[in-house]
PDB file of C-alpha atoms in Angstrom:
ATOM      1  CA  MET P   1       0.000   0.000   0.000  1.00 65.00           C
ATOM      2  CA  THR P   2       1.390   3.359  -1.020  1.00 66.00           C
ATOM      3  CA  PRO P   3       1.329   6.050   1.694  1.00 67.00           C
ATOM      4  CA  ALA P   4      -0.806   9.094   0.988  1.00 66.00           C
ATOM      5  CA  PRO P   5       1.185  12.017  -0.411  1.00 65.00           C
ATOM      6  CA  ILE P   6       2.025  14.811   1.981  1.00 58.00           C
ATOM      7  CA  ASP P   7      -0.315  17.741   1.524  1.00 62.00           C
ATOM      8  CA  ALA P   8       1.691  20.959   1.854  1.00 58.00           C
ATOM      9  CA  HIS P   9      -1.484  22.725   3.002  1.00 64.00           C
ATOM     10  CA  GLU P  10      -1.848  20.607   6.146  1.00 66.00           C
ATOM     11  CA  PRO P  11      -1.517  22.790   9.262  1.00 66.00           C
ATOM     12  CA  TRP P  12       1.412  20.750  10.554  1.00 60.00           C
ATOM     13  CA  MET P  13       3.347  21.484   7.376  1.00 55.00           C
ATOM     14  CA  ARG P  14       3.352  25.254   7.854  1.00 62.00           C
ATOM     15  CA  GLY P  15       6.712  26.867   8.246  1.00 69.00           C
ATOM     16  CA  LEU P  16       7.773  27.497  11.810  1.00 66.00           C
ATOM     17  CA  HIS P  17       7.539  31.243  11.272  1.00 68.00           C
ATOM     18  CA  ALA P  18       3.849  30.854  10.579  1.00 73.00           C
ATOM     19  CA  ASP P  19       3.380  29.576  14.140  1.00 81.00           C
ATOM     20  CA  THR P  20       2.799  32.438  16.594  1.00 86.00           C
ATOM     21  CA  GLY P  21       3.700  30.315  19.607  1.00 86.00           C
ATOM     22  CA  TYR P  22       7.028  29.362  18.071  1.00 85.00           C
ATOM     23  CA  LEU P  23       7.785  32.994  17.213  1.00 86.00           C
ATOM     24  CA  LEU P  24       7.026  34.067  20.783  1.00 90.00           C
ATOM     25  CA  TYR P  25       9.278  31.292  22.057  1.00 90.00           C
ATOM     26  CA  ARG P  26      12.170  32.259  19.750  1.00 88.00           C
ATOM     27  CA  LEU P  27      11.813  35.974  20.478  1.00 90.00           C
ATOM     28  CA  GLY P  28      11.735  35.201  24.192  1.00 91.00           C
ATOM     29  CA  LEU P  29      14.946  33.223  23.857  1.00 92.00           C
ATOM     30  CA  ARG P  30      16.599  36.020  21.872  1.00 91.00           C
ATOM     31  CA  SER P  31      15.442  38.647  24.351  1.00 91.00           C
ATOM     32  CA  GLY P  32      16.849  36.566  27.214  1.00 91.00           C
ATOM     33  CA  GLN P  33      20.179  36.128  25.407  1.00 92.00           C
ATOM     34  CA  LEU P  34      20.495  39.849  24.766  1.00 91.00           C
ATOM     35  CA  PHE P  35      19.492  40.765  28.309  1.00 90.00           C
ATOM     36  CA  ASN P  36      21.803  38.179  29.872  1.00 91.00           C
ATOM     37  CA  ALA P  37      24.662  39.586  27.774  1.00 91.00           C
ATOM     38  CA  SER P  38      23.889  43.083  29.085  1.00 88.00           C
ATOM     39  CA  LEU P  39      23.954  41.746  32.670  1.00 88.00           C
ATOM     40  CA  GLN P  40      27.082  39.637  32.205  1.00 86.00           C
ATOM     41  CA  GLU P  41      29.422  42.093  33.918  1.00 84.00           C
ATOM     42  CA  SER P  42      27.304  42.062  37.080  1.00 86.00           C
ATOM     43  CA  GLY P  43      27.330  38.261  37.290  1.00 88.00           C
ATOM     44  CA  LEU P  44      23.535  38.199  37.305  1.00 92.00           C
ATOM     45  CA  ARG P  45      21.092  36.805  34.786  1.00 93.00           C
ATOM     46  CA  LEU P  46      17.587  37.674  33.638  1.00 91.00           C
ATOM     47  CA  ARG P  47      16.037  35.473  36.337  1.00 94.00           C
ATOM     48  CA  HIS P  48      17.807  37.493  39.045  1.00 95.00           C
ATOM     49  CA  TYR P  49      16.646  40.705  37.405  1.00 93.00           C
ATOM     50  CA  ALA P  50      13.048  39.448  37.353  1.00 93.00           C
ATOM     51  CA  VAL P  51      13.173  38.770  41.104  1.00 96.00           C
ATOM     52  CA  LEU P  52      14.560  42.254  41.750  1.00 96.00           C
ATOM     53  CA  ARG P  53      11.927  43.914  39.546  1.00 93.00           C
ATOM     54  CA  PHE P  54       9.155  41.999  41.294  1.00 94.00           C
ATOM     55  CA  LEU P  55      10.486  42.976  44.726  1.00 96.00           C
ATOM     56  CA  ALA P  56      10.682  46.618  43.642  1.00 95.00           C
ATOM     57  CA  THR P  57       6.894  46.673  43.286  1.00 91.00           C
ATOM     58  CA  GLY P  58       6.174  46.001  46.951  1.00 88.00           C
ATOM     59  CA  GLU P  59       7.463  45.698  50.479  1.00 88.00           C
ATOM     60  CA  GLY P  60       8.958  42.246  50.021  1.00 91.00           C
ATOM     61  CA  ALA P  61       7.655  38.753  49.397  1.00 94.00           C
ATOM     62  CA  LEU P  62       7.845  35.253  50.747  1.00 92.00           C
ATOM     63  CA  GLN P  63       9.975  32.928  48.616  1.00 91.00           C
ATOM     64  CA  ARG P  64       6.930  30.801  47.807  1.00 90.00           C
ATOM     65  CA  GLU P  65       5.156  33.942  46.559  1.00 92.00           C
ATOM     66  CA  LEU P  66       8.137  34.738  44.315  1.00 94.00           C
ATOM     67  CA  SER P  67       7.981  31.210  42.960  1.00 93.00           C
ATOM     68  CA  ALA P  68       4.261  31.395  42.232  1.00 91.00           C
ATOM     69  CA  ARG P  69       4.239  34.895  40.775  1.00 90.00           C
ATOM     70  CA  LEU P  70       7.340  34.516  38.602  1.00 91.00           C
ATOM     71  CA  GLY P  71       6.647  30.931  37.562  1.00 90.00           C
ATOM     72  CA  TYR P  72       9.993  29.635  38.813  1.00 92.00           C
ATOM     73  CA  ASP P  73      10.524  26.349  40.598  1.00 93.00           C
ATOM     74  CA  PRO P  74      10.747  26.880  44.390  1.00 91.00           C
ATOM     75  CA  SER P  75      14.248  25.363  44.493  1.00 91.00           C
ATOM     76  CA  ALA P  76      15.375  27.834  41.804  1.00 94.00           C
ATOM     77  CA  ILE P  77      14.060  30.743  43.881  1.00 94.00           C
ATOM     78  CA  VAL P  78      16.210  29.679  46.837  1.00 94.00           C
ATOM     79  CA  GLY P  79      19.337  29.805  44.672  1.00 95.00           C
ATOM     80  CA  LEU P  80      18.384  33.110  43.048  1.00 96.00           C
ATOM     81  CA  VAL P  81      17.695  34.731  46.423  1.00 96.00           C
ATOM     82  CA  ASP P  82      20.977  33.321  47.785  1.00 96.00           C
ATOM     83  CA  ASP P  83      22.849  34.904  44.846  1.00 96.00           C
ATOM     84  CA  LEU P  84      21.070  38.233  45.300  1.00 97.00           C
ATOM     85  CA  GLU P  85      21.704  38.196  49.034  1.00 97.00           C
ATOM     86  CA  LYS P  86      25.443  37.602  48.441  1.00 96.00           C
ATOM     87  CA  ALA P  87      25.430  40.627  46.123  1.00 95.00           C
ATOM     88  CA  SER P  88      23.698  42.658  48.878  1.00 97.00           C
ATOM     89  CA  PHE P  89      20.725  43.320  46.562  1.00 97.00           C
ATOM     90  CA  VAL P  90      18.178  41.610  48.834  1.00 98.00           C
ATOM     91  CA  GLU P  91      17.926  40.470  52.409  1.00 97.00           C
ATOM     92  CA  ARG P  92      15.788  37.948  54.194  1.00 95.00           C
ATOM     93  CA  ARG P  93      13.856  39.316  57.162  1.00 93.00           C
ATOM     94  CA  PRO P  94      11.432  37.714  59.599  1.00 89.00           C
ATOM     95  CA  SER P  95       7.869  37.931  58.326  1.00 86.00           C
ATOM     96  CA  PRO P  96       5.742  40.241  60.485  1.00 83.00           C
ATOM     97  CA  GLY P  97       2.832  37.782  60.370  1.00 78.00           C
ATOM     98  CA  ASP P  98       4.791  34.574  60.999  1.00 79.00           C
ATOM     99  CA  ARG P  99       8.211  34.693  62.636  1.00 78.00           C
ATOM    100  CA  ARG P 100       9.022  31.238  61.255  1.00 81.00           C
ATOM    101  CA  SER P 101       8.753  32.599  57.706  1.00 83.00           C
ATOM    102  CA  ARG P 102      11.188  34.977  56.058  1.00 88.00           C
ATOM    103  CA  ILE P 103      10.348  37.643  53.534  1.00 94.00           C
ATOM    104  CA  VAL P 104      12.758  38.728  50.837  1.00 96.00           C
ATOM    105  CA  VAL P 105      13.222  42.499  50.706  1.00 96.00           C
ATOM    106  CA  LEU P 106      14.996  44.649  48.135  1.00 97.00           C
ATOM    107  CA  THR P 107      17.915  46.625  49.603  1.00 97.00           C
ATOM    108  CA  ASP P 108      19.115  50.088  48.623  1.00 96.00           C
ATOM    109  CA  ASP P 109      21.939  48.404  46.658  1.00 96.00           C
ATOM    110  CA  GLY P 110      19.308  46.371  44.812  1.00 96.00           C
ATOM    111  CA  ARG P 111      17.360  49.523  43.954  1.00 95.00           C
ATOM    112  CA  ASP P 112      20.546  51.190  42.715  1.00 95.00           C
ATOM    113  CA  PHE P 113      21.307  48.164  40.549  1.00 94.00           C
ATOM    114  CA  LEU P 114      17.826  48.307  39.029  1.00 93.00           C
ATOM    115  CA  ARG P 115      18.170  52.017  38.274  1.00 91.00           C
ATOM    116  CA  GLY P 116      21.497  51.342  36.574  1.00 87.00           C
ATOM    117  CA  SER P 117      20.151  48.439  34.541  1.00 87.00           C
ATOM    118  CA  ASP P 118      17.083  50.251  33.182  1.00 84.00           C
ATOM    119  CA  GLU P 119      19.111  51.679  30.305  1.00 84.00           C
ATOM    120  CA  ALA P 120      20.464  48.241  29.386  1.00 83.00           C
ATOM    121  CA  GLY P 121      16.927  46.847  29.371  1.00 84.00           C
ATOM    122  CA  SER P 122      15.768  49.637  27.093  1.00 88.00           C
ATOM    123  CA  ARG P 123      18.672  48.976  24.707  1.00 88.00           C
ATOM    124  CA  VAL P 124      17.806  45.271  24.544  1.00 89.00           C
ATOM    125  CA  THR P 125      14.165  46.024  23.809  1.00 90.00           C
ATOM    126  CA  SER P 126      15.113  48.614  21.189  1.00 92.00           C
ATOM    127  CA  GLU P 127      17.469  46.167  19.476  1.00 91.00           C
ATOM    128  CA  LEU P 128      14.920  43.376  19.492  1.00 92.00           C
ATOM    129  CA  LEU P 129      12.098  45.581  18.212  1.00 94.00           C
ATOM    130  CA  ALA P 130      14.180  47.648  15.764  1.00 95.00           C
ATOM    131  CA  PRO P 131      12.063  46.579  12.755  1.00 95.00           C
ATOM    132  CA  LEU P 132       8.978  48.206  14.335  1.00 95.00           C
ATOM    133  CA  ASP P 133       8.103  51.878  14.579  1.00 96.00           C
ATOM    134  CA  ALA P 134       7.102  53.472  17.888  1.00 95.00           C
ATOM    135  CA  ASP P 135       3.353  52.941  17.371  1.00 97.00           C
ATOM    136  CA  GLU P 136       3.885  49.294  16.465  1.00 96.00           C
ATOM    137  CA  CYS P 137       6.054  48.793  19.566  1.00 95.00           C
ATOM    138  CA  GLU P 138       3.337  50.299  21.739  1.00 95.00           C
ATOM    139  CA  THR P 139       0.674  48.131  20.112  1.00 96.00           C
ATOM    140  CA  LEU P 140       2.777  44.983  20.500  1.00 94.00           C
ATOM    141  CA  HIS P 141       3.436  45.755  24.156  1.00 93.00           C
ATOM    142  CA  GLY P 142      -0.262  46.315  24.824  1.00 95.00           C
ATOM    143  CA  LEU P 143      -1.235  43.062  23.113  1.00 94.00           C
ATOM    144  CA  LEU P 144       1.456  41.036  24.897  1.00 91.00           C
ATOM    145  CA  ARG P 145       0.463  42.541  28.218  1.00 91.00           C
ATOM    146  CA  ARG P 146      -3.181  41.659  27.631  1.00 93.00           C
ATOM    147  CA  VAL P 147      -2.290  38.060  26.753  1.00 91.00           C
ATOM    148  CA  ALA P 148       0.083  37.803  29.726  1.00 85.00           C
ATOM    149  CA  GLU P 149      -2.490  39.174  32.182  1.00 86.00           C
ATOM    150  CA  ALA P 150      -5.063  36.656  30.976  1.00 87.00           C
ATOM    151  CA  GLY P 151      -2.748  33.667  30.733  1.00 75.00           C
ATOM    152  CA  LEU P 152      -0.095  34.012  33.413  1.00 69.00           C
ATOM    153  CA  ASN P 153      -2.202  34.321  36.542  1.00 58.00           C
TER     154      ASN P 153
END
């Protein structure tokens, strides 16, 4: 029996660049590579930066909250917080509501690092989105934010 010929119009035969999910994945990888390169001198990586940015939005967080909100494995959070604590960017403090728990708090050094890295983040985004004009960048950001808010809760 002869196998049926492959139909080039079958959805699974589309080129990878026709797949939005694949494009998001590849652009995410490229963004991470560029951002990690910009952070290389500091010894930190994008995951560390994400923890710092999250902590900058509040008065600290439990490690399990960091894990849940950032989507990182709890064991990875422990290592990231350890690294950030060694760099004096965060500190662990007793939780006001439960002395057995510790909250992770951004230090002044951590805030200074974030201020200094804002320009690098902007350069990475500008490089990645160079083919788009300002209106297109704004539209893309709004759409990605809407998808993220609906799908990353």
